[in-house]
Coordinates of C-alpha atoms in Angstrom, one line a residue:
X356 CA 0.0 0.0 0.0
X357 CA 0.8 3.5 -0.5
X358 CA 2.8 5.2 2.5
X359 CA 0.9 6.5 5.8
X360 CA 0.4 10.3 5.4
X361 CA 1.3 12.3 8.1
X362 CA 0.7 16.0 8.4
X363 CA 1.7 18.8 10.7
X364 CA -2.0 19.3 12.2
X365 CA -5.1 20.2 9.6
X366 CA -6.6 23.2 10.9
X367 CA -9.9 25.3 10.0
X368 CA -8.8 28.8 7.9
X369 CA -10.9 31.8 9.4
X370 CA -10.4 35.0 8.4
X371 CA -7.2 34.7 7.4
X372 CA -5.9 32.6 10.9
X373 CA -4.7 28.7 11.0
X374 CA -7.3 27.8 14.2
X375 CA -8.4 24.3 15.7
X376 CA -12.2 23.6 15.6
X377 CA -14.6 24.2 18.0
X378 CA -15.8 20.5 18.6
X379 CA -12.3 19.3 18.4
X380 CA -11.1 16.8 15.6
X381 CA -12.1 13.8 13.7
X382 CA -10.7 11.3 11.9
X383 CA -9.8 10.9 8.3
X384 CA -9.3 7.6 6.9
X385 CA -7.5 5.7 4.1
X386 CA -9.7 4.0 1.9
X387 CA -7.4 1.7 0.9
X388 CA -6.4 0.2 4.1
X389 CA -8.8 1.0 6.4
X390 CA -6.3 2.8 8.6
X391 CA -6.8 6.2 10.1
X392 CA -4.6 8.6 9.0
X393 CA -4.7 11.5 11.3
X394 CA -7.1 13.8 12.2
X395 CA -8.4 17.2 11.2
X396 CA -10.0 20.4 12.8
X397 CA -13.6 19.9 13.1
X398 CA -15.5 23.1 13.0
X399 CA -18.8 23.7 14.9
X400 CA -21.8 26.3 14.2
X401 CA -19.5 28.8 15.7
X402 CA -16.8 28.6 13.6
X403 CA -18.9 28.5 10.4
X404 CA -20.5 32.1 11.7
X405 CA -17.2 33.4 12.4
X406 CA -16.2 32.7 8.8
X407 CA -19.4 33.6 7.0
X408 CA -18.5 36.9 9.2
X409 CA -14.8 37.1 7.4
X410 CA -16.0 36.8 4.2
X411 CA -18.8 38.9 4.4
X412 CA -16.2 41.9 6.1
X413 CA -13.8 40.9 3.1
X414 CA -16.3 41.2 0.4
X415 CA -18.0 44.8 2.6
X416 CA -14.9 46.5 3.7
X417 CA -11.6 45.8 1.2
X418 CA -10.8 46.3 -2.2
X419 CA -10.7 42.8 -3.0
X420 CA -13.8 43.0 -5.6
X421 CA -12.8 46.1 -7.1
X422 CA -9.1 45.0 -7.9
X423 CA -9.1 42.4 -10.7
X424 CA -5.3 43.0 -11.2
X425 CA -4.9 41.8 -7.5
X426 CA -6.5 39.0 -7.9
X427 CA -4.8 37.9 -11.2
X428 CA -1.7 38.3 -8.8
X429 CA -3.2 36.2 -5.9
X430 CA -4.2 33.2 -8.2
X431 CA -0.9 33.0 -9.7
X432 CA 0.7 33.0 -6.3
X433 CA -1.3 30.0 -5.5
X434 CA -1.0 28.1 -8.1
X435 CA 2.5 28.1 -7.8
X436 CA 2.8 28.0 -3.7
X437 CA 0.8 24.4 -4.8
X438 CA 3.2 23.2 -7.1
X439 CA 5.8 23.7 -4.7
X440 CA 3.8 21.3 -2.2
X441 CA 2.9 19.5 -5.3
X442 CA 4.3 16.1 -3.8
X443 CA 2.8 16.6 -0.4
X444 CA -0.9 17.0 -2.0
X445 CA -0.1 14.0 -4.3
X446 CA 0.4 11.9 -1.3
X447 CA -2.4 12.9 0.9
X448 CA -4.9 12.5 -2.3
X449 CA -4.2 9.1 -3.1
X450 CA -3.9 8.3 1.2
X451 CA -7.6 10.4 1.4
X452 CA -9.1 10.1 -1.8
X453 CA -7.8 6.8 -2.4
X454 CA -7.3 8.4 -6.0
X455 CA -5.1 6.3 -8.2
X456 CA -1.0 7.9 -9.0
X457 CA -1.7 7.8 -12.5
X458 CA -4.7 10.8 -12.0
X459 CA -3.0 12.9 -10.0
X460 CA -0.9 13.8 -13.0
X461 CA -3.7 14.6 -14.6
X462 CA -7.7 15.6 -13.0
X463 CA -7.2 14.9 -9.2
X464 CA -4.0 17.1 -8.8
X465 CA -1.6 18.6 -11.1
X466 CA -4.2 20.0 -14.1
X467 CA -7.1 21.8 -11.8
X468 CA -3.3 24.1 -10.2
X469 CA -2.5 24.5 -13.8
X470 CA -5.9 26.4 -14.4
X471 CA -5.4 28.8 -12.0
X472 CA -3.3 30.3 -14.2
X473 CA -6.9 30.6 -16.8
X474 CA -8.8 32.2 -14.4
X475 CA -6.0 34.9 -13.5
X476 CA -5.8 35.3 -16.9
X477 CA -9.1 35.9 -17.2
X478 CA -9.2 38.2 -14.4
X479 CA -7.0 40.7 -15.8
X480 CA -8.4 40.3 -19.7
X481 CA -12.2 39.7 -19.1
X482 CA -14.3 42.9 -20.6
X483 CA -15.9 44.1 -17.2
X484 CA -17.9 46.7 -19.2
X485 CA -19.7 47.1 -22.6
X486 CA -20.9 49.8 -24.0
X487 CA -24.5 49.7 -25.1
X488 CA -24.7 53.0 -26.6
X489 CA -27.2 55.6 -26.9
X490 CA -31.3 54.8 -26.8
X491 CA -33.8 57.1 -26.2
X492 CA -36.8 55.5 -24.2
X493 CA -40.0 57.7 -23.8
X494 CA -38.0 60.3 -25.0
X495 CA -34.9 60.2 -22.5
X496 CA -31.6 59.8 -24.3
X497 CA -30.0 58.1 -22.3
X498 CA -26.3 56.3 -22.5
X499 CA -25.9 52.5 -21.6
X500 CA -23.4 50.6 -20.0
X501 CA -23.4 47.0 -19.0
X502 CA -21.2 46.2 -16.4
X503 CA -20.0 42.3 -14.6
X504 CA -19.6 42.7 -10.6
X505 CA -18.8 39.9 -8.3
X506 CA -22.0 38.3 -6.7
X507 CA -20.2 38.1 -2.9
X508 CA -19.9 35.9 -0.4
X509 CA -20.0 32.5 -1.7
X510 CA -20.6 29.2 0.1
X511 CA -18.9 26.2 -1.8
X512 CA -19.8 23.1 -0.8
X513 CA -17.9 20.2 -2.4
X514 CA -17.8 16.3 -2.4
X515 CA -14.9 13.7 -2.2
X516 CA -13.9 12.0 -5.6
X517 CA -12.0 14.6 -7.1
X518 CA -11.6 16.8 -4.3
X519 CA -8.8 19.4 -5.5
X520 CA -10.2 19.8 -9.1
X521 CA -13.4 20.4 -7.6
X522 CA -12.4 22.9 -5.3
X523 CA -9.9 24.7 -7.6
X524 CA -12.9 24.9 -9.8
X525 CA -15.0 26.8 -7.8
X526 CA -12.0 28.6 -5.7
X527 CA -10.3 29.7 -9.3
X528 CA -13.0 31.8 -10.7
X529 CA -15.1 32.7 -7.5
X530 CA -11.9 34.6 -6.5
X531 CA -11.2 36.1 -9.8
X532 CA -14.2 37.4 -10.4
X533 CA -14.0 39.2 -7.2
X534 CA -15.8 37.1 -4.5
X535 CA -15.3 36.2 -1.0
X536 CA -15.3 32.4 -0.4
X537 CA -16.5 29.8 2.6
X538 CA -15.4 26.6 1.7
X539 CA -16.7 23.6 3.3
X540 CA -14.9 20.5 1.8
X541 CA -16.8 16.5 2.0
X542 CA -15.6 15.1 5.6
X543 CA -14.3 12.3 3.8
X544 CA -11.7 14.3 2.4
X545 CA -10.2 17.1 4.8
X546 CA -6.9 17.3 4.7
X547 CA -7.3 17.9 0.8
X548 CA -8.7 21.1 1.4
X549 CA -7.0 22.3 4.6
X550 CA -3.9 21.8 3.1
X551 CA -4.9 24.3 0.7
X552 CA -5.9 26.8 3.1
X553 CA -2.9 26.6 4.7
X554 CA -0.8 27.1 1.6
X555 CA -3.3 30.3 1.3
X556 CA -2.5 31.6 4.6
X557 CA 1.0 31.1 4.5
X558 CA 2.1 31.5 1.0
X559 CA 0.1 34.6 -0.8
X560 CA -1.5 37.7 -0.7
X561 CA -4.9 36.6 -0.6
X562 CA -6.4 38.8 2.4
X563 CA -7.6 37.8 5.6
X564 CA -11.1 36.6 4.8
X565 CA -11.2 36.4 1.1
X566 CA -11.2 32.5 1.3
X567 CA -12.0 30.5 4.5
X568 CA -11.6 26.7 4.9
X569 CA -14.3 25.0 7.5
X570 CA -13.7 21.2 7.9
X571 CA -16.3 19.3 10.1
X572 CA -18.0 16.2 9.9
X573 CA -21.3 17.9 10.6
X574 CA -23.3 17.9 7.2
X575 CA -25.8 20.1 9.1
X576 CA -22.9 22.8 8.8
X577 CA -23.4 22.9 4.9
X578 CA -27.1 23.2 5.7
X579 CA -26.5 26.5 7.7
X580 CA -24.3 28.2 5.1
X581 CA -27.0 27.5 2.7
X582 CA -29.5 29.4 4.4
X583 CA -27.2 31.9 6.1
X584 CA -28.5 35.2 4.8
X585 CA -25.3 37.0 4.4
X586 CA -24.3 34.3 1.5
X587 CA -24.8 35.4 -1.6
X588 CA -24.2 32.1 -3.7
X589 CA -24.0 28.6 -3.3
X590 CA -21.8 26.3 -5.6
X591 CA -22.6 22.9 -4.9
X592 CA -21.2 19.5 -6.4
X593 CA -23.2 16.3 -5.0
X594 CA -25.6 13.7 -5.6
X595 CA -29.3 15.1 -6.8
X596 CA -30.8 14.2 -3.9
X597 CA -28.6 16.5 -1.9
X598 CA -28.6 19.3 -4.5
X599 CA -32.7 19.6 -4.2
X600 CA -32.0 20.1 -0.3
X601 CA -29.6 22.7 -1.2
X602 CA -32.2 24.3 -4.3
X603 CA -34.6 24.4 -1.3
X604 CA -32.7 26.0 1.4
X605 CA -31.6 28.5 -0.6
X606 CA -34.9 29.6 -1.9
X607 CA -35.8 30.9 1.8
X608 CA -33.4 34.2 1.1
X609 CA -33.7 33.9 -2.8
X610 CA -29.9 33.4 -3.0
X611 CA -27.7 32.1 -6.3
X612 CA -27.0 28.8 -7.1
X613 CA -24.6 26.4 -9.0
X614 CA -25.8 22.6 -8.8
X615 CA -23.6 20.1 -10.4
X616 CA -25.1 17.1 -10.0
X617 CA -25.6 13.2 -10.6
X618 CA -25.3 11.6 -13.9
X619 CA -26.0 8.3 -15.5
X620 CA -24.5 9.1 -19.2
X621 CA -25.0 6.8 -21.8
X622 CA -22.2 5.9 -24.2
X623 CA -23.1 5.6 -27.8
X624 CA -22.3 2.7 -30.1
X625 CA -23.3 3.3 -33.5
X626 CA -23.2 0.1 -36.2
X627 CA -20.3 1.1 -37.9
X628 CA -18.0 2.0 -35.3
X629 CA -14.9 -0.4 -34.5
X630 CA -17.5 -2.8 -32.1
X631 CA -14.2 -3.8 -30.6
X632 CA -12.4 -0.6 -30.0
X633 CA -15.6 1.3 -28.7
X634 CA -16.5 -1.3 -26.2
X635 CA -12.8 -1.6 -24.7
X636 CA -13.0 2.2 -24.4
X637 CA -16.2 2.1 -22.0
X638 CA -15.5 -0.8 -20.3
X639 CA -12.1 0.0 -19.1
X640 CA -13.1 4.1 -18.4
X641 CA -16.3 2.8 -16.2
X642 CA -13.0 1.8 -14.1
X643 CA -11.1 4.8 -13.5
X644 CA -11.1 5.6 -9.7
X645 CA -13.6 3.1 -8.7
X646 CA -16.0 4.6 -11.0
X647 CA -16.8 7.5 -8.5
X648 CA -16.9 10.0 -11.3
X649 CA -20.2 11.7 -12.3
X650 CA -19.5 12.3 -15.7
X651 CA -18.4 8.6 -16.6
X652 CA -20.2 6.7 -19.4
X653 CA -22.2 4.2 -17.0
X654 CA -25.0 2.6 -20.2
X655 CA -23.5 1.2 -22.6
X656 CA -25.9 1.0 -25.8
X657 CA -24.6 -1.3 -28.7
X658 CA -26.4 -2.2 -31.7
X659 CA -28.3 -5.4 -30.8
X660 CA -26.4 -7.2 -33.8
X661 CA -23.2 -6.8 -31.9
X662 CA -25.1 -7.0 -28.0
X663 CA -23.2 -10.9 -27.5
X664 CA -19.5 -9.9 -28.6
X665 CA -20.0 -6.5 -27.0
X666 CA -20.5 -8.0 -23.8
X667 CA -17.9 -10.4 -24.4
X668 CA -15.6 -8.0 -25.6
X669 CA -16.5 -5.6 -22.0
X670 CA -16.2 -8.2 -20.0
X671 CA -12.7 -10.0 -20.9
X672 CA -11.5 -5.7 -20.6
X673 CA -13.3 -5.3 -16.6
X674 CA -11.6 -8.7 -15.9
X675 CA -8.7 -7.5 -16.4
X676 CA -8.9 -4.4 -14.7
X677 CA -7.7 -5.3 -11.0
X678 CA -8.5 -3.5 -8.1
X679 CA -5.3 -2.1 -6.4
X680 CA -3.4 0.1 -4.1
X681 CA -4.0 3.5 -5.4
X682 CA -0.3 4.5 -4.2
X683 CA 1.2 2.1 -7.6
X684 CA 1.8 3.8 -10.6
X685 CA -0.3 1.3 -12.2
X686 CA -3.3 1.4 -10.8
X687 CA -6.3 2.3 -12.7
X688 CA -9.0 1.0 -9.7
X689 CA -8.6 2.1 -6.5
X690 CA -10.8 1.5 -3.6
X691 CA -14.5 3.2 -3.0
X692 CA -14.1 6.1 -0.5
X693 CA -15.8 4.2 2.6
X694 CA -17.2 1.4 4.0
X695 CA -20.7 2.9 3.3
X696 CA -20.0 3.5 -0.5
X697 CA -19.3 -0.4 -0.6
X698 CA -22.4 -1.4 1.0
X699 CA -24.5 1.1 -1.8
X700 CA -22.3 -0.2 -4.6
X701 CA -22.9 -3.7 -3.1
X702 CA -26.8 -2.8 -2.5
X703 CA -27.3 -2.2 -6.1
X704 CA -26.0 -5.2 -7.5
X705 CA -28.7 -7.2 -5.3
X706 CA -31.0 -5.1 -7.2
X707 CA -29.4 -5.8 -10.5
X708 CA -29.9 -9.7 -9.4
X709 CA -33.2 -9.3 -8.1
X710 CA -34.3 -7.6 -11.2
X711 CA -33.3 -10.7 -13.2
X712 CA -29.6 -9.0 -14.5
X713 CA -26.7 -11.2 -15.3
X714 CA -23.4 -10.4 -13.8
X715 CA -21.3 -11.4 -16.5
X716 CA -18.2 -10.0 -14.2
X717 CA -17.6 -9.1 -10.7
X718 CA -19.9 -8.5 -8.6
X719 CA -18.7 -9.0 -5.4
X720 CA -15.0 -8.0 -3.3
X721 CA -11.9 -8.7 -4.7
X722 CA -9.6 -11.2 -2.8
X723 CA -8.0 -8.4 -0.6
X724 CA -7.7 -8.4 3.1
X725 CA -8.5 -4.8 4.0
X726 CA -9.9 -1.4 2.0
X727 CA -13.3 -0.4 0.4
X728 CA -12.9 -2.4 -3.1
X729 CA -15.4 -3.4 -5.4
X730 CA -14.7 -5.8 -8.3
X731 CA -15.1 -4.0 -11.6
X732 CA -18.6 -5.1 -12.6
X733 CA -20.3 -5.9 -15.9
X734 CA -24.8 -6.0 -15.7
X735 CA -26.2 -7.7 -18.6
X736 CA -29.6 -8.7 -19.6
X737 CA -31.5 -5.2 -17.7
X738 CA -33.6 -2.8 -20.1
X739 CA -33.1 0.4 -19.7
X740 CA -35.7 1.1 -17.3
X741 CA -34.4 -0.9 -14.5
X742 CA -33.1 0.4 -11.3
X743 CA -29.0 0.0 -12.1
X744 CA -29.7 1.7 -15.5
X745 CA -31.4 4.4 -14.1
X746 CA -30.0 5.5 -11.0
X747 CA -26.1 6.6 -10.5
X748 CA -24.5 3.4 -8.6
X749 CA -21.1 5.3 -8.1
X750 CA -18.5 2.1 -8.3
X751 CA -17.2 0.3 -11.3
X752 CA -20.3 -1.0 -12.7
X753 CA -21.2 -0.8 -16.3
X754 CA -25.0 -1.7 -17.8
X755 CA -25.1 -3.0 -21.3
X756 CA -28.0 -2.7 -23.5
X757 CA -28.9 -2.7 -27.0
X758 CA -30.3 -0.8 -29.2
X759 CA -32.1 -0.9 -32.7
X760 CA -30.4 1.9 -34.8
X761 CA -29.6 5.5 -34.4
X762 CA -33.3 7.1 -33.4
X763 CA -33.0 4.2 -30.9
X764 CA -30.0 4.8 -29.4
X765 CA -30.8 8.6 -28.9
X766 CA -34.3 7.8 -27.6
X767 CA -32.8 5.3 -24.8
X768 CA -30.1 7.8 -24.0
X769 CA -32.3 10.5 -23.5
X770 CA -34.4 8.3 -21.6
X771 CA -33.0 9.5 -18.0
X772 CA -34.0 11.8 -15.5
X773 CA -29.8 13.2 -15.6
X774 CA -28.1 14.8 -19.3
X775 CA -24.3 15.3 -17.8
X776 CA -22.3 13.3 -20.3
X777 CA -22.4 10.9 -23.0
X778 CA -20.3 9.5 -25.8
X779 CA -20.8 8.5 -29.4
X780 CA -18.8 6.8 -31.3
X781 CA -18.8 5.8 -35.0
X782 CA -17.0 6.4 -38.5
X783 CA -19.6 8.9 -40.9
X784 CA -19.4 12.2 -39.4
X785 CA -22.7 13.6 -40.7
X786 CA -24.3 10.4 -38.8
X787 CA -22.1 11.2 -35.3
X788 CA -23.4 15.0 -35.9
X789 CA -27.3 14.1 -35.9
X790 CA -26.9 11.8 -33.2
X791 CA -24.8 14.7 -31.3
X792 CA -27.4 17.4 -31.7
X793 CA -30.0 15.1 -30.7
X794 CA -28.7 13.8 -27.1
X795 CA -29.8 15.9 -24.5
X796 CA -26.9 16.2 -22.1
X797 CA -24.5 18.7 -21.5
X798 CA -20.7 17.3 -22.6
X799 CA -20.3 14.6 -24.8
X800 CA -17.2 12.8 -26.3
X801 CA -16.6 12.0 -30.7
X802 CA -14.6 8.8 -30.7
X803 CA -12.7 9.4 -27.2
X804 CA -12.3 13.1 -27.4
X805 CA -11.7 14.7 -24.4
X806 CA -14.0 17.1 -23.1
X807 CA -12.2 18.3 -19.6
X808 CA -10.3 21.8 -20.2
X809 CA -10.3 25.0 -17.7
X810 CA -11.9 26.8 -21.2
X811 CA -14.2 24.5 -21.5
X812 CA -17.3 24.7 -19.2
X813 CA -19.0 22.2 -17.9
X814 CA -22.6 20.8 -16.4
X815 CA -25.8 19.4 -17.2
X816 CA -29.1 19.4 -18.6
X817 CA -32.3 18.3 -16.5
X818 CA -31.4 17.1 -12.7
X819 CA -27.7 17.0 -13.7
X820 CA -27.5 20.6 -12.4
X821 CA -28.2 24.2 -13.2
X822 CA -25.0 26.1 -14.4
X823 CA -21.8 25.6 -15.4
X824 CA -18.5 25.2 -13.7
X825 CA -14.7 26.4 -16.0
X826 CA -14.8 28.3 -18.8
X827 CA -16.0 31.7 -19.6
X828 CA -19.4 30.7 -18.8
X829 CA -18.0 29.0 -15.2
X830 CA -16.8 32.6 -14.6
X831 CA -19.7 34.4 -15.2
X832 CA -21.9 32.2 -12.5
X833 CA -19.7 34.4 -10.0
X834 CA -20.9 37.5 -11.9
X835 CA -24.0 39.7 -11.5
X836 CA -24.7 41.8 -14.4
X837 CA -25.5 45.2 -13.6
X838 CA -26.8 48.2 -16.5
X839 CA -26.0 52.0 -16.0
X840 CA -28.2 54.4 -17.7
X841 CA -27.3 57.9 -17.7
X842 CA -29.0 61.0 -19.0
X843 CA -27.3 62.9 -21.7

């Protein structure tokens, strides 16, 4: 297994101080091994006010939202204080996350640092006023300008597969476009996120308040800094059911809100794509970290022609996918985060059974003697209205169905209550573009291209979210748009 992580206390970040947490510590624990690996600061009600407090002074009283140039200067600060502690967050990531080596090259570590450097960019470049010209309504002429101002005090609350991207994604352009920030990372996942806050309070400009860190393991603490008046925004990343509660308790003060949510994205085969190629592709990606990605390709819908070799062909790939210490360069299938995410992995694939599915692969624990692993897992037999092919599962499972041509492909893909991502994949590129324009989801990947970029934004369509996170249109959620008209 991957070394034991050790770190120099985790505390809270409060107005620009490194404090303990009012209802002292709790436990974080490797996935992997089952081992605890330390402790962090765990924050009570009273540390949650004091920070809502900071940020709201921050955002009030300083020039922080007025200074874009400032910022740009702050973000690039950060992102390279990180990559100086680069191999400190690797190690905590894959001890915490139980993230495989092999992604922290990539999404869980070194690429979401990287696009700091976009949003400071975008900080200093981004056109904070347009001019709208001259009208005259009922007679008043009248000179227009459309100005972007930061919302204010935002209140991101984040989950636990990918925790630095994640965060980076809502810290990176919050704090460009002028905002002040509460952070409240998943308790599975602490140290990932007070690590930062340290490197914050220690290593750059950013001013006392403009970003505060609140570990706990209190999920009622997200639930007050949803309905805290004196937060402007909330950006949350979670499961649907989670992101309804936060819809709700944010209607009470009629407060902005970022969901990005669950999704259960259906990857396209079309008839005269490489069968073979395709099926390898979603089989082995289903994998990646346990499967605890909501944008993976979790349906796989091959023409019904092909339906026996396609599951033949996914199957003989998830075989050979073994579960592994996430800490070996190899690994491509860690653990699941926790005990409890194994028993809902392992809950569904009762269902699957019960539902008369055939577990062509996996299905149960691999032969390891401690950490949260599932087998990589291949459903056959299910239509696409039962449970597994329906609901996100969150492990390395993959449902294969078939389809009967092109109209029924899109019809069973858009057949879901969630439109996050999708693939397609076949040779005649006026064919892929129909289907494309047709699926109702909000990324989707041609023949394995890739859709993750800080330029490119992402969310989804129907309960996959409301927004979008990265990319110009990720920075403008921070914005509110403001018009000047003045008599001339």
């Amino acid at each position: 297994m991957s070394r034991l992580v050790t770190t120099a206390g985790s505390p809270l970040l409060i107005g620009g101080a490194l404090v303990p947490g009012g209802a002292g510590v709790f436990a974080t624990i490797n996935p992997a091994t089952e081992e605890v690996l330390g402790h962090a600061a765990n924050a009570d009600a009273s540390d949650l006010d004091a920070a809502v407090t900071a940020a709201r002074t921050a955002f009030d009283d300083t020039d922080w939202s007025r200074d874009p140039a400032f910022r740009a200067h702050c973000l690039r600060q950060l992102r390279e204080a990180l990559r100086e502690h680069l191999e400190e967050l690797r190690e905590i990531t894959i001890a915490e996350a139980g993230a495989p080596r092999m992604l922290t090259g990539g999404p869980q570590l070194e690429a979401p640092i990287v696009d700091l450097g976009y949003f400071a960019d975008l900080a200093e470049n981004y056109c904070w006023e347009t001019d709208l010209g001259t009208a005259a309504p009922m007679g008043i002429k009248s000179g227009r300008t459309l100005r972007r101002e930061p919302v204010g005090v935002l209140g991101a609350i984040t989950p636990w597969n990918f925790p630095h991207q994640i965060n980076l994604a809502k810290l990176g352009p919050a704090l460009a476009a002028g905002n002040t920030v509460v952070l409240k990372p998943a308790p599975d996942t602490p140290w990932c996120a007070a690590l930062v806050g340290r490197i914050i309070a220690e290593r750059t400009d950013i001013p006392a308040g403009v970003v505060n860190v609140i570990t706990s393991d209190d999920h009622g603490l997200g639930a007050r800094l949803v309905t805290d008046p004196r937060v402007d925004m909330i950006s949350f990343t979670g499961s649907t059911a989670t992101g309804r509660t936060v819809m709700a308790g944010a209607a009470a003060t009629v407060k902005k809100v970022f969901l990005e949510l669950g999704g259960k994205s259906a990857f396209i085969v079309l008839d005269d794509a490489d069968i073979v190629a395709a099926v390898r592709y979603a089989a082995f990606s289903v994998c990646v970290h346990a499967g605890q990605g909501c944008a993976l390709t979790t349906r796989l819908l091959v023409p019904r022609a092909a339906y026996p070799d396609a599951v033949a062909v996914a199957a003989a790939t998830m075989t050979g996918i073994v579960p592994g210490d996430p800490g070996d360069p190899g690994t491509v299938c860690g653990p699941v985060i926790s005990e409890r995410q194994r028993a809902r992995v392992e809950r569904y694939l009762d269902i699957a059974r019960a539902e008369g599915g055939r577990i062509v692969t996996g299905g149960g624990r691999p032969p390891r003697e401690r950490g949260w692993f599932v087998e990589p897992t291949l459903i056959a037999d299910l239509p696409n209205t039962s449970t597994v092919a329906r609901e996100e599962i969150f492990g390395p499972v993959l449902v294969v169905i078939p389809h009967d041509g092109d109209d029924d492909a899109i019809r069973l893909a858009n057949d879901s209550p969630y439109g996050l991502s999708g693939a397609v994949w076949g040779t005649d590129p006026e064919r892929i573009r129909r289907v494309v324009r047709r699926v109702r989801t909000g990324t989707l990947s041609v023949n394995g291209g890739l859709w993750y970029s800080a330029d490119a934004p992402f969310g989804g369509y129907k309960q996959s979210g409301i927004g979008r996170e990265l990319g110009v249109a990720g920075f403008e959620e921070y914005t509110e748009t403001k018009l000047i008209a003045t008599a001339e």
